[in-house]
Amino acid sequence: MARIAGVNIPTGKRVPIALTYIHGIGSKFAHQICESVNIDVTRRINELSDAEVLAIREYIDANFTVEGDLRREVQMNIKRMMDIGSYRGLRHRRNLPVRGQRTHTNARTRKGPAKAIAGKKK
């Protein structure tokens, strides 16, 4: 089992698909990585040599922010918005949708289960 950026990569999958298991690498960047390291996109992870896996690992380390560092950066950005009191920060602080969605109805994923209001039924 190959291990890249602290993530166990599934061995039976094609290289670009397997690279998307790393947080911060999507389909576009996975294909870009394969192109720059000269690995055919039809090959599978278990067909790669140790040198090729090492080349992928080094390319990712040099050019991308992934996994723990990326999660930490995103959390710090959210914390900064909350600290300066921006509109988005206030929405994060109140656990409401951040990107302009309506909240009169829906938004249950973000707000949690509906809370009953006493004396409402008539």
mmCIF file of C-alpha atoms in Angstrom, residues 10-100:
data_model
loop_
_atom_site.group_PDB
_atom_site.id
_atom_site.type_symbol
_atom_site.label_atom_id
_atom_site.label_comp_id
_atom_site.label_asym_id
_atom_site.label_seq_id
_atom_site.Cartn_x
_atom_site.Cartn_y
_atom_site.Cartn_z
ATOM 1 C CA PRO A 10 -5.736 2.445 -2.560
ATOM 2 C CA THR A 11 -3.503 0.207 -4.656
ATOM 3 C CA GLY A 12 -5.996 -1.181 -7.163
ATOM 4 C CA LYS A 13 -7.146 2.162 -8.548
ATOM 5 C CA ARG A 14 -5.768 4.214 -11.422
ATOM 6 C CA VAL A 15 -3.212 6.831 -10.384
ATOM 7 C CA PRO A 16 -5.325 10.022 -10.870
ATOM 8 C CA ILE A 17 -8.313 8.472 -9.065
ATOM 9 C CA ALA A 18 -6.161 7.276 -6.165
ATOM 10 C CA LEU A 19 -4.495 10.691 -5.784
ATOM 11 C CA THR A 20 -7.914 12.302 -5.168
ATOM 12 C CA TYR A 21 -8.022 10.426 -1.831
ATOM 13 C CA ILE A 22 -5.577 13.066 -0.575
ATOM 14 C CA HIS A 23 -7.353 16.093 0.925
ATOM 15 C CA GLY A 24 -6.534 19.077 -1.271
ATOM 16 C CA ILE A 25 -6.030 17.177 -4.525
ATOM 17 C CA GLY A 26 -8.956 16.902 -6.892
ATOM 18 C CA SER A 27 -9.309 15.422 -10.345
ATOM 19 C CA LYS A 28 -7.706 18.386 -12.126
ATOM 20 C CA PHE A 29 -4.613 18.489 -9.914
ATOM 21 C CA ALA A 30 -4.289 14.669 -9.978
ATOM 22 C CA HIS A 31 -4.069 14.730 -13.774
ATOM 23 C CA GLN A 32 -1.615 17.653 -13.587
ATOM 24 C CA ILE A 33 0.595 15.676 -11.189
ATOM 25 C CA CYS A 34 0.572 12.623 -13.505
ATOM 26 C CA GLU A 35 1.459 14.820 -16.470
ATOM 27 C CA SER A 36 4.361 16.575 -14.745
ATOM 28 C CA VAL A 37 5.842 13.360 -13.306
ATOM 29 C CA ASN A 38 5.399 11.562 -16.668
ATOM 30 C CA ILE A 39 3.102 8.791 -15.423
ATOM 31 C CA ASP A 40 0.459 7.391 -17.762
ATOM 32 C CA VAL A 41 -3.049 8.019 -16.387
ATOM 33 C CA THR A 42 -4.166 4.465 -17.244
ATOM 34 C CA ARG A 43 -1.605 2.854 -14.924
ATOM 35 C CA ARG A 44 -2.593 1.654 -11.479
ATOM 36 C CA ILE A 45 -0.886 2.407 -8.165
ATOM 37 C CA ASN A 46 0.316 -1.195 -7.686
ATOM 38 C CA GLU A 47 2.066 -1.026 -11.087
ATOM 39 C CA LEU A 48 4.221 1.962 -10.055
ATOM 40 C CA SER A 49 7.818 1.535 -8.982
ATOM 41 C CA ASP A 50 9.099 2.944 -5.709
ATOM 42 C CA ALA A 51 10.939 5.662 -7.635
ATOM 43 C CA GLU A 52 7.719 6.797 -9.330
ATOM 44 C CA VAL A 53 5.834 6.888 -6.021
ATOM 45 C CA LEU A 54 8.709 8.894 -4.550
ATOM 46 C CA ALA A 55 8.571 11.304 -7.513
ATOM 47 C CA ILE A 56 4.827 11.833 -6.945
ATOM 48 C CA ARG A 57 5.391 12.361 -3.223
ATOM 49 C CA GLU A 58 8.158 14.922 -3.801
ATOM 50 C CA TYR A 59 6.131 16.798 -6.442
ATOM 51 C CA ILE A 60 3.139 17.049 -4.103
ATOM 52 C CA ASP A 61 5.317 18.223 -1.196
ATOM 53 C CA ALA A 62 6.936 20.891 -3.360
ATOM 54 C CA ASN A 63 3.835 22.269 -5.096
ATOM 55 C CA PHE A 64 0.698 21.669 -3.004
ATOM 56 C CA THR A 65 -0.672 22.338 0.464
ATOM 57 C CA VAL A 66 -2.431 19.123 1.453
ATOM 58 C CA GLU A 67 -3.972 17.250 4.373
ATOM 59 C CA GLY A 68 -3.160 18.629 7.853
ATOM 60 C CA ASP A 69 -1.554 21.861 6.669
ATOM 61 C CA LEU A 70 -4.504 22.635 4.390
ATOM 62 C CA ARG A 71 -7.088 21.841 7.089
ATOM 63 C CA ARG A 72 -5.183 24.038 9.555
ATOM 64 C CA GLU A 73 -4.989 26.891 7.035
ATOM 65 C CA VAL A 74 -8.737 26.736 6.333
ATOM 66 C CA GLN A 75 -9.539 26.705 10.068
ATOM 67 C CA MET A 76 -7.230 29.679 10.649
ATOM 68 C CA ASN A 77 -8.972 31.607 7.832
ATOM 69 C CA ILE A 78 -12.366 30.919 9.422
ATOM 70 C CA LYS A 79 -11.058 31.922 12.864
ATOM 71 C CA ARG A 80 -9.636 35.152 11.401
ATOM 72 C CA MET A 81 -13.003 36.044 9.866
ATOM 73 C CA MET A 82 -14.709 35.384 13.200
ATOM 74 C CA ASP A 83 -12.166 37.502 15.087
ATOM 75 C CA ILE A 84 -12.458 40.544 12.819
ATOM 76 C CA GLY A 85 -16.254 40.279 12.923
ATOM 77 C CA SER A 86 -16.902 40.060 9.190
ATOM 78 C CA TYR A 87 -20.334 38.972 7.981
ATOM 79 C CA ARG A 88 -19.027 35.541 7.037
ATOM 80 C CA GLY A 89 -17.350 35.253 10.432
ATOM 81 C CA LEU A 90 -20.625 36.039 12.206
ATOM 82 C CA ARG A 91 -22.423 33.371 10.153
ATOM 83 C CA HIS A 92 -19.739 30.851 11.138
ATOM 84 C CA ARG A 93 -20.016 31.874 14.788
ATOM 85 C CA ARG A 94 -23.814 31.422 14.808
ATOM 86 C CA ASN A 95 -23.705 28.124 12.895
ATOM 87 C CA LEU A 96 -25.785 29.484 10.035
ATOM 88 C CA PRO A 97 -25.236 29.093 6.275
ATOM 89 C CA VAL A 98 -22.320 31.252 5.155
ATOM 90 C CA ARG A 99 -22.839 31.527 1.411
ATOM 91 C CA GLY A 100 -26.156 33.336 1.100
#
